[in-house]
CSV table of C-alpha atoms in Angstrom, one decimal:
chain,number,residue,atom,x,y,z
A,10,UNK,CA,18.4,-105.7,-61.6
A,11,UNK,CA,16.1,-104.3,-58.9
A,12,UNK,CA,17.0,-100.2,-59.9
A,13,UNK,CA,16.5,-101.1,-63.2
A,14,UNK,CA,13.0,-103.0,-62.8
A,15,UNK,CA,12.0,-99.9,-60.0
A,16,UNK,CA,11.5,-97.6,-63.1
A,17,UNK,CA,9.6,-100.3,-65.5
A,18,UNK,CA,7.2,-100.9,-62.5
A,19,UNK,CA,6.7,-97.4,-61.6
A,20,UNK,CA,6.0,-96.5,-64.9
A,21,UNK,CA,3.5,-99.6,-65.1
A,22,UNK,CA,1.6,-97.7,-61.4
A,23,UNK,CA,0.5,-95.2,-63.3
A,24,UNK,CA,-3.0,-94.3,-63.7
A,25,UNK,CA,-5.5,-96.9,-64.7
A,26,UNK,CA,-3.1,-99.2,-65.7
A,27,UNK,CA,-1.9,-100.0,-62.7
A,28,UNK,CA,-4.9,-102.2,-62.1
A,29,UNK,CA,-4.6,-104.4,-65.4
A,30,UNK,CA,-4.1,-108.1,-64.0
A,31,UNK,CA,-1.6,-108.6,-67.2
A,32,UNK,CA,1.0,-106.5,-65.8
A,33,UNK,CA,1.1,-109.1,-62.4
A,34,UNK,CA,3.8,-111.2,-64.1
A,35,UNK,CA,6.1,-108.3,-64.1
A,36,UNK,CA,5.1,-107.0,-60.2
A,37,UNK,CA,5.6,-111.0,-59.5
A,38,UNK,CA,9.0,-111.1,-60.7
A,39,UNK,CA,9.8,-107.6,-59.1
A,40,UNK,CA,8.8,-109.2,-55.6
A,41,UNK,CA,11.1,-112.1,-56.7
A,42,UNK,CA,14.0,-109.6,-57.5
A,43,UNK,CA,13.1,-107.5,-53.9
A,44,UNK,CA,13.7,-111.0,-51.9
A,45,UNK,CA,16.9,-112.0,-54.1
A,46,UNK,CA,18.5,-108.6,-53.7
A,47,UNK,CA,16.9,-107.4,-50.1
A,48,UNK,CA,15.6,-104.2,-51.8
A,49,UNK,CA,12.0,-103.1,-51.1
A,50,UNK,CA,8.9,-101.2,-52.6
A,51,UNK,CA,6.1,-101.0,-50.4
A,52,UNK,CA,3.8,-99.4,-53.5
A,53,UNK,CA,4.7,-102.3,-56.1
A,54,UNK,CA,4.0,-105.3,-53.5
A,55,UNK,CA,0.6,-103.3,-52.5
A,56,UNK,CA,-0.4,-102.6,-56.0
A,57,UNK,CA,0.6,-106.7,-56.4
A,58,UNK,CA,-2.4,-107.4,-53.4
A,59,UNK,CA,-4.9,-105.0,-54.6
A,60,UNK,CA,-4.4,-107.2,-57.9
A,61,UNK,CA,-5.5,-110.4,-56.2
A,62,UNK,CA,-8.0,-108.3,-54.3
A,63,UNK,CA,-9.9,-107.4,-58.1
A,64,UNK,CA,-8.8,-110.7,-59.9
A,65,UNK,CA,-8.8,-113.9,-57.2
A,66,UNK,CA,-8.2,-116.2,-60.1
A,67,UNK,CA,-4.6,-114.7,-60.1
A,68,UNK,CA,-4.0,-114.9,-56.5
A,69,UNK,CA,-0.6,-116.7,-55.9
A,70,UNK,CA,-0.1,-117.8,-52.0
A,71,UNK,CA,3.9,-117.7,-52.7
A,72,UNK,CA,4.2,-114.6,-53.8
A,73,UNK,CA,1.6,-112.6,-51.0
A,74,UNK,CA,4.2,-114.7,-48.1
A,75,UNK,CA,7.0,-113.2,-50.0
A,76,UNK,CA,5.3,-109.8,-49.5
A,77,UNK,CA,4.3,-109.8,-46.2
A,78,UNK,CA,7.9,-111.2,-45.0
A,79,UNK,CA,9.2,-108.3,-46.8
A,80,UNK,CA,7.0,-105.8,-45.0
A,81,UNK,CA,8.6,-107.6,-42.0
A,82,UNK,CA,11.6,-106.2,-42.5
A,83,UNK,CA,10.5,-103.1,-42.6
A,84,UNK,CA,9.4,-102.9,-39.0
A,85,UNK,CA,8.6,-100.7,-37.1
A,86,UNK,CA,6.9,-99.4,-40.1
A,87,UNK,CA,3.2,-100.3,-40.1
A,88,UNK,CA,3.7,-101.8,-43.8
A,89,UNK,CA,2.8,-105.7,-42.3
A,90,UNK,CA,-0.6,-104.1,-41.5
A,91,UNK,CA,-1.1,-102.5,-44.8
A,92,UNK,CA,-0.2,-105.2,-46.6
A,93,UNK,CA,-2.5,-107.6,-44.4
A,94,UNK,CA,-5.0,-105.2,-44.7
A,95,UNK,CA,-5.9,-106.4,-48.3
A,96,UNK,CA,-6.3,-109.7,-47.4
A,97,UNK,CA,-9.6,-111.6,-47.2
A,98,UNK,CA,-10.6,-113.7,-44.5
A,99,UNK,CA,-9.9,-117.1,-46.5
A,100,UNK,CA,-6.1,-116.0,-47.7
A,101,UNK,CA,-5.8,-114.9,-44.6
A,102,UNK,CA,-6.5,-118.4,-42.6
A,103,UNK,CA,-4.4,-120.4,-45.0
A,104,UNK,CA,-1.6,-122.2,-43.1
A,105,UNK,CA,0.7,-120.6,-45.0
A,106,UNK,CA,0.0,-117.5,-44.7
A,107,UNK,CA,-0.6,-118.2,-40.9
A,108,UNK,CA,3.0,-119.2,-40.0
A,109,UNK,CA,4.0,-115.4,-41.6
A,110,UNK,CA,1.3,-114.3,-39.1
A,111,UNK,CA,2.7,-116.0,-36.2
A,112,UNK,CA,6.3,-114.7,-36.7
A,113,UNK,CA,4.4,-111.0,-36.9
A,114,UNK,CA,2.4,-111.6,-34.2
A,115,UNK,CA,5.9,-112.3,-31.5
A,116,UNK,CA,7.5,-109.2,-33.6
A,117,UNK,CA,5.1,-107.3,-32.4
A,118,UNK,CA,4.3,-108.3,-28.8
A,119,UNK,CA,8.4,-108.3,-28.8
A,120,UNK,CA,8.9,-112.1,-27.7
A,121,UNK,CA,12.3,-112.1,-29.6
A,122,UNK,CA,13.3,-115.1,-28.0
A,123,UNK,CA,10.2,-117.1,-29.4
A,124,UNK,CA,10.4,-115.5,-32.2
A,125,UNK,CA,14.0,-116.7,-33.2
A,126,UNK,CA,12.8,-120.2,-32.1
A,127,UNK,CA,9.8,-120.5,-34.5
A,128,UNK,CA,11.8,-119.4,-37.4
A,129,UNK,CA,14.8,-122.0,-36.3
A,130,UNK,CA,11.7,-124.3,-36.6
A,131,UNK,CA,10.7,-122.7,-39.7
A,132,UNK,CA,13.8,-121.9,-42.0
A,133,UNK,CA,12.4,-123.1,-45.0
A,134,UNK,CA,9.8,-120.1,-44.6
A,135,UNK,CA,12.4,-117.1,-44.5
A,136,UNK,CA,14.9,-119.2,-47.5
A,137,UNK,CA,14.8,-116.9,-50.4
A,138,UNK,CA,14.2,-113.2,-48.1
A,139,UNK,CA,18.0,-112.2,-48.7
A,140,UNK,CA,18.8,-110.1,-45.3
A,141,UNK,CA,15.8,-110.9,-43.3
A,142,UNK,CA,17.8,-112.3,-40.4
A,143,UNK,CA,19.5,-109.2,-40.5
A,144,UNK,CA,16.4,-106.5,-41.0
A,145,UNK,CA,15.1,-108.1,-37.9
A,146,UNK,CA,17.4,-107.2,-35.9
A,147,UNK,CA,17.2,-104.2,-36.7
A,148,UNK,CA,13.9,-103.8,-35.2
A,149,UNK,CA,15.4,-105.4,-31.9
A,150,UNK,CA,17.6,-103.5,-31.6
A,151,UNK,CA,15.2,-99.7,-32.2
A,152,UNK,CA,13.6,-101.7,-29.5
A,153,UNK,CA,15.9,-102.4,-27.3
A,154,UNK,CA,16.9,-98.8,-27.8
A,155,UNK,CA,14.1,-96.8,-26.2
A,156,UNK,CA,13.5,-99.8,-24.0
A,157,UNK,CA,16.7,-100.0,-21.9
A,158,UNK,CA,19.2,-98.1,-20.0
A,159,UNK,CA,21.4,-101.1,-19.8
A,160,UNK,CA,21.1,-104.5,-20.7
A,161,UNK,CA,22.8,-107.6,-19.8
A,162,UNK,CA,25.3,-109.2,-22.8
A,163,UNK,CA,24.1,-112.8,-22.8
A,164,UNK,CA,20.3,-111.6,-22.9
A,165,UNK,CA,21.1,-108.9,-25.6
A,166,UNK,CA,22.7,-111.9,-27.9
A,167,UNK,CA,19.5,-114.1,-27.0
A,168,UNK,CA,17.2,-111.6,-28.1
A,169,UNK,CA,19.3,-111.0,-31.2
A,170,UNK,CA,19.1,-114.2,-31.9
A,171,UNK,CA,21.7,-116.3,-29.8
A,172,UNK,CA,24.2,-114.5,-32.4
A,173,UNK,CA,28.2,-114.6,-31.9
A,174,UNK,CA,30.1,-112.7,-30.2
A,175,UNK,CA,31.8,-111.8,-32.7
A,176,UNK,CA,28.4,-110.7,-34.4
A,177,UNK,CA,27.4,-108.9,-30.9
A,178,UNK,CA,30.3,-107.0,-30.9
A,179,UNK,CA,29.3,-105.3,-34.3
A,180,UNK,CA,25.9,-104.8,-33.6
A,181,UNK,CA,26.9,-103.1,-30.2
A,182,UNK,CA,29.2,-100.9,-32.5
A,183,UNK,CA,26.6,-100.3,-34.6
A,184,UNK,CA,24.0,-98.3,-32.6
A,185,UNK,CA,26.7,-97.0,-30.6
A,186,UNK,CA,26.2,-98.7,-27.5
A,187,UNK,CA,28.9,-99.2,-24.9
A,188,UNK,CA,30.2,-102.8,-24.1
A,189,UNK,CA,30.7,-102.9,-20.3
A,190,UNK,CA,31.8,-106.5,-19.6
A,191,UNK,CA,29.0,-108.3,-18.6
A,192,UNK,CA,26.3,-105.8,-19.8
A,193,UNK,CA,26.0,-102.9,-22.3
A,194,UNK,CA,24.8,-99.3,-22.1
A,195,UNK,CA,22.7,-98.4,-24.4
A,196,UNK,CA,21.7,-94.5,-23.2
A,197,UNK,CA,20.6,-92.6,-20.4
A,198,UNK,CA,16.9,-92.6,-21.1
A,199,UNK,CA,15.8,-89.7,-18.4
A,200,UNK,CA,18.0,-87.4,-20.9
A,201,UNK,CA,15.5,-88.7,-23.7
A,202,UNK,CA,12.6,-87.4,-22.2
A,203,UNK,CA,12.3,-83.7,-22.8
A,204,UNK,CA,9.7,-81.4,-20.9
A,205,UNK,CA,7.8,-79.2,-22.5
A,206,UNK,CA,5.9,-75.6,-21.5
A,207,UNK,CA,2.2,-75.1,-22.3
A,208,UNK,CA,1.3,-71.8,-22.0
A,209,UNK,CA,-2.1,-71.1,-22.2
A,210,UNK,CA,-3.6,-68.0,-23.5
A,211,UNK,CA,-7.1,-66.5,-22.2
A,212,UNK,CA,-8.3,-62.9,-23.2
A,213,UNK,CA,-10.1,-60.6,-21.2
A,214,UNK,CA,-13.0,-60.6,-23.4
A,215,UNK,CA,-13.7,-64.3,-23.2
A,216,UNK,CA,-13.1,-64.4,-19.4
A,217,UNK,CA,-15.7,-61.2,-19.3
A,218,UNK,CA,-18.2,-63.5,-21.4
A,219,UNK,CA,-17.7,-66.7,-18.8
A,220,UNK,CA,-18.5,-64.7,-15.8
A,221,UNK,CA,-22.1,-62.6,-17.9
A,222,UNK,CA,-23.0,-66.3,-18.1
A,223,UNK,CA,-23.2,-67.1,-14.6
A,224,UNK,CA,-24.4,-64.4,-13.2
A,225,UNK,CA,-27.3,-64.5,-15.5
């Protein structure tokens, strides 16, 4: 359902039309199909915002959480910020749209342990985003990538999410990581950081030019 309503909607983008309030049932029930399906299109859910940007009568508080939990998922990407971007300062305050904020907010300060509690707390928030659980971790796990040399097992499944070990065991295969008993290598980061030569170039002509100047 979602490739076949990628083409309507991108054909709907186009030109002026893409800013006729009418077509906002359509972009609505795309966002729908995105959170039922876990596929994503940044444009559509953008063009969806800038809708309720021009026409506030249409503005449906449902739909803009469904978006930004979507661009969520899609971290480290900076779509959350984009997408909160073309919020006012009255959407933005509405306790709604503050608990999605919150949950960004320890995403991006990377309290993963908090962050899994709050949305433990908050289920009901994240129940129709098929594979959010899932996308997130994802993110922990780019983070924990460039963050550690070696990390201990029972804090990798707590920032994970307290997740099985079942479940640990796949995500560990997954990024290619190395279970070592108690703790699991992720990489040697010193061979991650590569040097580089800067070679600077002066001419003689500009060096000649320098020293005119000061003895003048």
């Amino acid at each position: 359902m979602a490739d076949m309503m990628r083409a309507t909607v991108a054909s709907l983008l186009k030109g002026i039309d893409r800013y006729n309030p009418e077509n906002l049932v359509t972009l609505e029930r795309y966002v729908a199909i995105q959170c039922e399906e876990n596929t994503y299109d940044l444009e559509a859910n953008l063009a969806v915002l800038k809708l309720y940007q021009f026409n506030p009568s249409y503005y449906q508080t449902p739909v803009t959480m469904r978006i930004l939990l979507k661009a969520l998922t899609n971290l480290p990407h900076t779509d959350f910020i984009l997408c909160k971007s073309l919020l006012d300062g009255a959407r933005i305050d509405d306790e709604s749209v503050q608990k999605v904020i919150h949950l960004a907010n320890m995403l991006e300060c990377c309290q993963f342990t908090a962050f899994w509690t709050s949305l433990e707390e908050e289920a009901d928030v994240v129940a129709n985003i098929a594979g959010f659980a899932d996308s997130i971790r994802k993110f922990v796990c780019h983070v924990v990538g460039i963050s550690f040399q070696t990390i201990e097992k029972d804090c990798l499944s707590e920032q994970l999410g307290n997740i099985s070990d079942a479940d640990l065991k796949m995500w560990i295969s997954k990024y290619g990581w190395e279970d070592k008993g108690d703790s699991v290598f992720i990489t040697n980061q010193e061979e991650l950081v590569k040097t580089k030569k800067i070679t600077e170039k002066i001419s003689f002509d500009s060096v000649a030019e320098i020293m005119a100047m000061n003895s003048s």
